Amino acid sequence: EAAVTQSPRNKVTVTGGNVTLSCRQTNSHNYMYWYRQDTGHGLRLIHYSYGAGNLQIGDVPDGYKATRTTQEDFFLLLELASPSQTSLYFCASSDSEQYFGPGTRLTVL
Amino acid sequence: GEQVEQRPPHLSVREGDSAVITCTYTDPNSYYFFWYKQEPGASLQLLMKVFSSTEINEGQGFTVLLNKKDKRLSLNLTAAHPGDSAAYFCAVALYTGNYKYVFGAGTRLKVIA
């Protein structure tokens, strides 16, 4: 009954690979967010959206695309993955506070 | 843009001692303020949300103080126990046409029994 789910939970790819991270929320929230978490940086905002078809650029968007297909689903796309994108990725949905998914650990070799 | 500075990055205290973590922010349009706890290998768990101009909120074993005049947010674990060992993050919600959140870099707390 988790309200924010992410898939896959772990992913290993090679440099130049194509990766899609998926996030689904059942909170009926308008806002959804993608973050990356790296030691020493906390959570950094990649992209966010306030509804289906909407996309807002975050603070560290380079190398990432995102798409919000429905109110429930928000995808993060890495079309040419690089080792610098090795990280722990969190998705969240929000009304007046954020609800986080369990995270996806991505390794780019 | 908004800058959130969190101190200290690492904190080690003995069981029963207090632990204080502080965040300062820059944007006067910050609306809501949050503290999260993250245990190893887990996601972020909301501890407290505050939004009044000066507010003290008490939770189970901790106190949160917000001072908008000084743009300062603090978390005080009043009598730390080993179960409090985790990473703690502050976050600030901004409205700039859309709602956006900016996080501090985190504090890794270790409570020694």
PDB file of C-alpha atoms in Angstrom:
ATOM      1  CA  GLU A   1       0.000   0.000   0.000  1.00  0.00           C
ATOM      2  CA  ALA A   2       3.089   2.235  -0.324  1.00  0.00           C
ATOM      3  CA  ALA A   3       2.001   5.540  -1.772  1.00  0.00           C
ATOM      4  CA  VAL A   4       5.192   6.256  -3.761  1.00  0.00           C
ATOM      5  CA  THR A   5       6.911   3.385  -5.505  1.00  0.00           C
ATOM      6  CA  GLN A   6      10.024   3.340  -7.643  1.00  0.00           C
ATOM      7  CA  SER A   7      11.418   0.854 -10.110  1.00  0.00           C
ATOM      8  CA  PRO A   8      13.882  -0.605 -10.536  1.00  0.00           C
ATOM      9  CA  ARG A   9      15.349  -0.558  -7.024  1.00  0.00           C
ATOM     10  CA  ASN A  10      18.821  -1.251  -8.338  1.00  0.00           C
ATOM     11  CA  LYS A  11      20.279  -0.756 -11.794  1.00  0.00           C
ATOM     12  CA  VAL A  12      23.715  -1.233 -13.277  1.00  0.00           C
ATOM     13  CA  THR A  13      24.513   0.095 -16.713  1.00  0.00           C
ATOM     14  CA  VAL A  14      27.553   1.048 -18.758  1.00  0.00           C
ATOM     15  CA  THR A  15      28.766   4.436 -19.887  1.00  0.00           C
ATOM     16  CA  GLY A  16      26.635   5.583 -22.816  1.00  0.00           C
ATOM     17  CA  GLY A  17      23.758   3.352 -21.810  1.00  0.00           C
ATOM     18  CA  ASN A  18      20.091   4.345 -21.830  1.00  0.00           C
ATOM     19  CA  VAL A  19      18.273   4.193 -18.491  1.00  0.00           C
ATOM     20  CA  THR A  20      14.713   4.961 -17.445  1.00  0.00           C
ATOM     21  CA  LEU A  21      13.757   5.258 -13.791  1.00  0.00           C
ATOM     22  CA  SER A  22      10.075   5.020 -12.962  1.00  0.00           C
ATOM     23  CA  CYS A  23       8.031   6.525 -10.174  1.00  0.00           C
ATOM     24  CA  ARG A  24       4.357   6.045  -9.387  1.00  0.00           C
ATOM     25  CA  GLN A  25       2.309   7.755  -6.678  1.00  0.00           C
ATOM     26  CA  THR A  26      -1.172   6.947  -5.455  1.00  0.00           C
ATOM     27  CA  ASN A  27      -1.521  10.068  -3.274  1.00  0.00           C
ATOM     28  CA  SER A  28      -3.391  12.061  -5.954  1.00  0.00           C
ATOM     29  CA  HIS A  29      -0.758  14.771  -5.542  1.00  0.00           C
ATOM     30  CA  ASN A  30      -0.154  17.294  -8.277  1.00  0.00           C
ATOM     31  CA  TYR A  31       3.561  17.739  -7.575  1.00  0.00           C
ATOM     32  CA  MET A  32       6.215  15.110  -8.202  1.00  0.00           C
ATOM     33  CA  TYR A  33       9.986  15.426  -7.881  1.00  0.00           C
ATOM     34  CA  TRP A  34      13.170  13.623  -8.842  1.00  0.00           C
ATOM     35  CA  TYR A  35      16.264  13.992  -6.631  1.00  0.00           C
ATOM     36  CA  ARG A  36      19.700  12.504  -6.528  1.00  0.00           C
ATOM     37  CA  GLN A  37      21.467  11.883  -3.250  1.00  0.00           C
ATOM     38  CA  ASP A  38      25.238  11.903  -2.992  1.00  0.00           C
ATOM     39  CA  THR A  39      27.434  11.977   0.081  1.00  0.00           C
ATOM     40  CA  GLY A  40      28.106  15.543   1.156  1.00  0.00           C
ATOM     41  CA  HIS A  41      25.325  17.033  -0.963  1.00  0.00           C
ATOM     42  CA  GLY A  42      22.082  15.939   0.599  1.00  0.00           C
ATOM     43  CA  LEU A  43      19.254  15.727  -1.925  1.00  0.00           C
ATOM     44  CA  ARG A  44      19.568  17.749  -5.102  1.00  0.00           C
ATOM     45  CA  LEU A  45      16.576  18.474  -7.302  1.00  0.00           C
ATOM     46  CA  ILE A  46      16.848  17.230 -10.888  1.00  0.00           C
ATOM     47  CA  HIS A  47      13.376  17.850 -12.341  1.00  0.00           C
ATOM     48  CA  TYR A  48       9.867  18.308 -11.031  1.00  0.00           C
ATOM     49  CA  SER A  49       6.322  18.556 -12.298  1.00  0.00           C
ATOM     50  CA  TYR A  50       3.011  19.959 -11.158  1.00  0.00           C
ATOM     51  CA  GLY A  51       0.822  17.825 -13.361  1.00  0.00           C
ATOM     52  CA  ALA A  52       0.561  15.537 -16.342  1.00  0.00           C
ATOM     53  CA  GLY A  53       2.453  16.970 -19.298  1.00  0.00           C
ATOM     54  CA  ASN A  54       4.206  19.591 -17.169  1.00  0.00           C
ATOM     55  CA  LEU A  55       7.953  19.657 -16.537  1.00  0.00           C
ATOM     56  CA  GLN A  56      10.051  22.069 -14.492  1.00  0.00           C
ATOM     57  CA  ILE A  57      13.823  22.201 -14.459  1.00  0.00           C
ATOM     58  CA  GLY A  58      15.501  21.649 -11.127  1.00  0.00           C
ATOM     59  CA  ASP A  59      18.919  22.583  -9.830  1.00  0.00           C
ATOM     60  CA  VAL A  60      21.020  19.799 -11.409  1.00  0.00           C
ATOM     61  CA  PRO A  61      19.231  18.943 -14.691  1.00  0.00           C
ATOM     62  CA  ASP A  62      22.212  18.360 -17.003  1.00  0.00           C
ATOM     63  CA  GLY A  63      22.210  14.892 -18.525  1.00  0.00           C
ATOM     64  CA  TYR A  64      18.648  14.141 -17.439  1.00  0.00           C
ATOM     65  CA  LYS A  65      15.269  14.304 -19.095  1.00  0.00           C
ATOM     66  CA  ALA A  66      11.944  13.686 -17.429  1.00  0.00           C
ATOM     67  CA  THR A  67       8.410  13.071 -18.494  1.00  0.00           C
ATOM     68  CA  ARG A  68       5.128  13.142 -16.552  1.00  0.00           C
ATOM     69  CA  THR A  69       2.702  10.988 -18.489  1.00  0.00           C
ATOM     70  CA  THR A  70      -0.154  10.941 -15.974  1.00  0.00           C
ATOM     71  CA  GLN A  71      -0.809  12.380 -12.557  1.00  0.00           C
ATOM     72  CA  GLU A  72       0.505   9.104 -11.121  1.00  0.00           C
ATOM     73  CA  ASP A  73       3.608   8.483 -13.237  1.00  0.00           C
ATOM     74  CA  PHE A  74       6.864  10.421 -13.480  1.00  0.00           C
ATOM     75  CA  PHE A  75       9.888   9.088 -15.362  1.00  0.00           C
ATOM     76  CA  LEU A  76      13.538  10.077 -15.283  1.00  0.00           C
ATOM     77  CA  LEU A  77      15.541   9.391 -18.451  1.00  0.00           C
ATOM     78  CA  LEU A  78      19.298   9.125 -18.794  1.00  0.00           C
ATOM     79  CA  GLU A  79      19.918   8.800 -22.520  1.00  0.00           C
ATOM     80  CA  LEU A  80      23.727   8.680 -22.391  1.00  0.00           C
ATOM     81  CA  ALA A  81      24.589   7.599 -18.883  1.00  0.00           C
ATOM     82  CA  SER A  82      27.927   8.671 -17.437  1.00  0.00           C
ATOM     83  CA  PRO A  83      29.793   7.497 -14.302  1.00  0.00           C
ATOM     84  CA  SER A  84      29.059  10.881 -12.683  1.00  0.00           C
ATOM     85  CA  GLN A  85      25.395   9.868 -12.641  1.00  0.00           C
ATOM     86  CA  THR A  86      26.096   6.978 -10.307  1.00  0.00           C
ATOM     87  CA  SER A  87      23.902   7.899  -7.367  1.00  0.00           C
ATOM     88  CA  LEU A  88      20.877   7.123  -5.243  1.00  0.00           C
ATOM     89  CA  TYR A  89      17.738   8.538  -6.843  1.00  0.00           C
ATOM     90  CA  PHE A  90      14.602   9.442  -4.941  1.00  0.00           C
ATOM     91  CA  CYS A  91      11.190  10.308  -6.236  1.00  0.00           C
ATOM     92  CA  ALA A  92       8.662  12.199  -4.135  1.00  0.00           C
ATOM     93  CA  SER A  93       5.099  13.439  -4.411  1.00  0.00           C
ATOM     94  CA  SER A  94       3.836  16.455  -2.516  1.00  0.00           C
ATOM     95  CA  ASP A  95       0.867  18.371  -1.242  1.00  0.00           C
ATOM     96  CA  SER A  96       2.135  20.549   1.633  1.00  0.00           C
ATOM     97  CA  GLU A  97       4.845  18.036   2.471  1.00  0.00           C
ATOM     98  CA  GLN A  98       6.833  15.509   0.489  1.00  0.00           C
ATOM     99  CA  TYR A  99       6.346  11.750   0.528  1.00  0.00           C
ATOM    100  CA  PHE A 100       9.367   9.835  -0.673  1.00  0.00           C
ATOM    101  CA  GLY A 101       9.741   6.606  -2.553  1.00  0.00           C
ATOM    102  CA  PRO A 102      12.214   3.919  -1.445  1.00  0.00           C
ATOM    103  CA  GLY A 103      14.938   5.019  -3.855  1.00  0.00           C
ATOM    104  CA  THR A 104      16.761   3.559  -6.863  1.00  0.00           C
ATOM    105  CA  ARG A 105      20.479   2.875  -6.674  1.00  0.00           C
ATOM    106  CA  LEU A 106      22.045   3.449 -10.095  1.00  0.00           C
ATOM    107  CA  THR A 107      25.588   2.448 -10.953  1.00  0.00           C
ATOM    108  CA  VAL A 108      27.146   3.536 -14.234  1.00  0.00           C
ATOM    109  CA  LEU A 109      30.310   1.596 -15.033  1.00  0.00           C
TER     110      LEU A 109
ATOM    111  CA  GLY B   1      18.622  30.919  -5.603  1.00  0.00           C
ATOM    112  CA  GLU B   2      17.949  29.566  -2.146  1.00  0.00           C
ATOM    113  CA  GLN B   3      21.005  28.356  -0.230  1.00  0.00           C
ATOM    114  CA  VAL B   4      20.554  26.075   2.771  1.00  0.00           C
ATOM    115  CA  GLU B   5      23.570  25.512   4.950  1.00  0.00           C
ATOM    116  CA  GLN B   6      23.427  22.719   7.520  1.00  0.00           C
ATOM    117  CA  ARG B   7      25.862  22.276  10.393  1.00  0.00           C
ATOM    118  CA  PRO B   8      27.581  20.208  11.615  1.00  0.00           C
ATOM    119  CA  PRO B   9      28.125  17.603   8.875  1.00  0.00           C
ATOM    120  CA  HIS B  10      29.025  14.973  11.472  1.00  0.00           C
ATOM    121  CA  LEU B  11      28.065  14.776  15.133  1.00  0.00           C
ATOM    122  CA  SER B  12      28.926  12.197  17.771  1.00  0.00           C
ATOM    123  CA  VAL B  13      27.314  12.317  21.221  1.00  0.00           C
ATOM    124  CA  ARG B  14      26.974   9.982  24.179  1.00  0.00           C
ATOM    125  CA  GLU B  15      23.648   8.394  25.060  1.00  0.00           C
ATOM    126  CA  GLY B  16      21.562  10.794  27.150  1.00  0.00           C
ATOM    127  CA  ASP B  17      23.314  13.899  25.849  1.00  0.00           C
ATOM    128  CA  SER B  18      21.630  16.470  23.661  1.00  0.00           C
ATOM    129  CA  ALA B  19      22.419  16.922  19.987  1.00  0.00           C
ATOM    130  CA  VAL B  20      21.756  20.149  18.117  1.00  0.00           C
ATOM    131  CA  ILE B  21      21.686  20.521  14.335  1.00  0.00           C
ATOM    132  CA  THR B  22      21.211  23.896  12.700  1.00  0.00           C
ATOM    133  CA  CYS B  23      20.266  25.108   9.238  1.00  0.00           C
ATOM    134  CA  THR B  24      20.393  28.609   7.876  1.00  0.00           C
ATOM    135  CA  TYR B  25      18.698  29.701   4.676  1.00  0.00           C
ATOM    136  CA  THR B  26      18.793  32.778   2.492  1.00  0.00           C
ATOM    137  CA  ASP B  27      15.464  33.224   0.685  1.00  0.00           C
ATOM    138  CA  PRO B  28      12.980  35.346   2.682  1.00  0.00           C
ATOM    139  CA  ASN B  29      10.150  33.768   0.644  1.00  0.00           C
ATOM    140  CA  SER B  30      10.702  30.367   2.200  1.00  0.00           C
ATOM    141  CA  TYR B  31       7.325  29.087   3.387  1.00  0.00           C
ATOM    142  CA  TYR B  32       7.633  25.737   5.055  1.00  0.00           C
ATOM    143  CA  PHE B  33      10.457  24.066   6.860  1.00  0.00           C
ATOM    144  CA  PHE B  34      11.075  20.385   7.469  1.00  0.00           C
ATOM    145  CA  TRP B  35      13.313  17.965   9.299  1.00  0.00           C
ATOM    146  CA  TYR B  36      13.824  14.460   7.940  1.00  0.00           C
ATOM    147  CA  LYS B  37      15.561  11.418   9.368  1.00  0.00           C
ATOM    148  CA  GLN B  38      17.228   8.854   7.130  1.00  0.00           C
ATOM    149  CA  GLU B  39      18.448   5.553   8.518  1.00  0.00           C
ATOM    150  CA  PRO B  40      21.092   3.611   6.568  1.00  0.00           C
ATOM    151  CA  GLY B  41      19.689   2.088   3.401  1.00  0.00           C
ATOM    152  CA  ALA B  42      16.281   3.666   3.946  1.00  0.00           C
ATOM    153  CA  SER B  43      14.264   6.518   2.538  1.00  0.00           C
ATOM    154  CA  LEU B  44      13.563   9.828   4.243  1.00  0.00           C
ATOM    155  CA  GLN B  45      11.153   9.939   7.151  1.00  0.00           C
ATOM    156  CA  LEU B  46       9.465  13.218   8.058  1.00  0.00           C
ATOM    157  CA  LEU B  47      10.106  14.255  11.653  1.00  0.00           C
ATOM    158  CA  MET B  48       8.465  17.671  11.739  1.00  0.00           C
ATOM    159  CA  LYS B  49       7.021  20.400   9.562  1.00  0.00           C
ATOM    160  CA  VAL B  50       6.931  24.011  10.772  1.00  0.00           C
ATOM    161  CA  PHE B  51       5.786  27.215   9.126  1.00  0.00           C
ATOM    162  CA  SER B  52       5.089  29.979  11.644  1.00  0.00           C
ATOM    163  CA  SER B  53       7.400  32.938  11.956  1.00  0.00           C
ATOM    164  CA  THR B  54       8.800  31.834  15.258  1.00  0.00           C
ATOM    165  CA  GLU B  55       7.806  28.426  16.397  1.00  0.00           C
ATOM    166  CA  ILE B  56       8.889  25.780  18.781  1.00  0.00           C
ATOM    167  CA  ASN B  57       7.532  22.335  18.092  1.00  0.00           C
ATOM    168  CA  GLU B  58       8.092  19.358  20.288  1.00  0.00           C
ATOM    169  CA  GLY B  59       8.052  15.824  19.071  1.00  0.00           C
ATOM    170  CA  GLN B  60       8.967  12.559  20.704  1.00  0.00           C
ATOM    171  CA  GLY B  61      12.416  13.257  22.116  1.00  0.00           C
ATOM    172  CA  PHE B  62      13.165  16.360  20.038  1.00  0.00           C
ATOM    173  CA  THR B  63      12.433  20.055  19.699  1.00  0.00           C
ATOM    174  CA  VAL B  64      12.374  22.124  16.536  1.00  0.00           C
ATOM    175  CA  LEU B  65      12.902  25.866  16.588  1.00  0.00           C
ATOM    176  CA  LEU B  66      12.272  28.191  13.658  1.00  0.00           C
ATOM    177  CA  ASN B  67      13.391  31.803  13.694  1.00  0.00           C
ATOM    178  CA  LYS B  68      12.434  33.526  10.454  1.00  0.00           C
ATOM    179  CA  LYS B  69      14.030  36.795  11.493  1.00  0.00           C
ATOM    180  CA  ASP B  70      17.418  35.100  11.673  1.00  0.00           C
ATOM    181  CA  LYS B  71      16.539  32.606   8.885  1.00  0.00           C
ATOM    182  CA  ARG B  72      17.519  29.758  11.155  1.00  0.00           C
ATOM    183  CA  LEU B  73      16.028  26.347  11.806  1.00  0.00           C
ATOM    184  CA  SER B  74      17.281  23.975  14.454  1.00  0.00           C
ATOM    185  CA  LEU B  75      16.655  20.435  15.640  1.00  0.00           C
ATOM    186  CA  ASN B  76      17.479  19.535  19.224  1.00  0.00           C
ATOM    187  CA  LEU B  77      17.434  15.884  20.244  1.00  0.00           C
ATOM    188  CA  THR B  78      17.026  16.308  23.981  1.00  0.00           C
ATOM    189  CA  ALA B  79      18.297  12.967  25.302  1.00  0.00           C
ATOM    190  CA  ALA B  80      19.818  11.044  22.446  1.00  0.00           C
ATOM    191  CA  HIS B  81      19.748   7.250  22.365  1.00  0.00           C
ATOM    192  CA  PRO B  82      21.423   4.829  19.968  1.00  0.00           C
ATOM    193  CA  GLY B  83      18.237   4.547  17.900  1.00  0.00           C
ATOM    194  CA  ASP B  84      18.674   8.199  16.960  1.00  0.00           C
ATOM    195  CA  SER B  85      21.841   7.365  15.044  1.00  0.00           C
ATOM    196  CA  ALA B  86      21.015   8.352  11.464  1.00  0.00           C
ATOM    197  CA  ALA B  87      21.383  11.121   8.917  1.00  0.00           C
ATOM    198  CA  TYR B  88      19.235  14.206   9.447  1.00  0.00           C
ATOM    199  CA  PHE B  89      18.264  16.668   6.751  1.00  0.00           C
ATOM    200  CA  CYS B  90      16.581  20.020   6.879  1.00  0.00           C
ATOM    201  CA  ALA B  91      14.520  21.186   3.902  1.00  0.00           C
ATOM    202  CA  VAL B  92      12.976  24.492   2.903  1.00  0.00           C
ATOM    203  CA  ALA B  93       9.917  24.879   0.681  1.00  0.00           C
ATOM    204  CA  LEU B  94       9.824  27.843  -1.658  1.00  0.00           C
ATOM    205  CA  TYR B  95       7.065  29.156  -3.845  1.00  0.00           C
ATOM    206  CA  THR B  96       8.440  30.682  -7.049  1.00  0.00           C
ATOM    207  CA  GLY B  97       5.394  30.081  -9.201  1.00  0.00           C
ATOM    208  CA  ASN B  98       5.764  26.408  -8.314  1.00  0.00           C
ATOM    209  CA  TYR B  99       6.577  24.664  -5.079  1.00  0.00           C
ATOM    210  CA  LYS B 100      10.209  23.703  -4.861  1.00  0.00           C
ATOM    211  CA  TYR B 101      12.225  22.198  -2.000  1.00  0.00           C
ATOM    212  CA  VAL B 102      15.874  22.821  -1.161  1.00  0.00           C
ATOM    213  CA  PHE B 103      17.703  20.471   1.195  1.00  0.00           C
ATOM    214  CA  GLY B 104      20.636  20.917   3.500  1.00  0.00           C
ATOM    215  CA  ALA B 105      23.636  18.641   2.951  1.00  0.00           C
ATOM    216  CA  GLY B 106      22.787  16.558   6.006  1.00  0.00           C
ATOM    217  CA  THR B 107      24.194  15.733   9.444  1.00  0.00           C
ATOM    218  CA  ARG B 108      25.399  12.229  10.239  1.00  0.00           C
ATOM    219  CA  LEU B 109      24.620  11.655  13.910  1.00  0.00           C
ATOM    220  CA  LYS B 110      26.173   8.857  15.920  1.00  0.00           C
ATOM    221  CA  VAL B 111      24.948   8.171  19.438  1.00  0.00           C
ATOM    222  CA  ILE B 112      27.380   6.160  21.514  1.00  0.00           C
ATOM    223  CA  ALA B 113      25.949   3.891  24.198  1.00  0.00           C
TER     224      ALA B 113
END
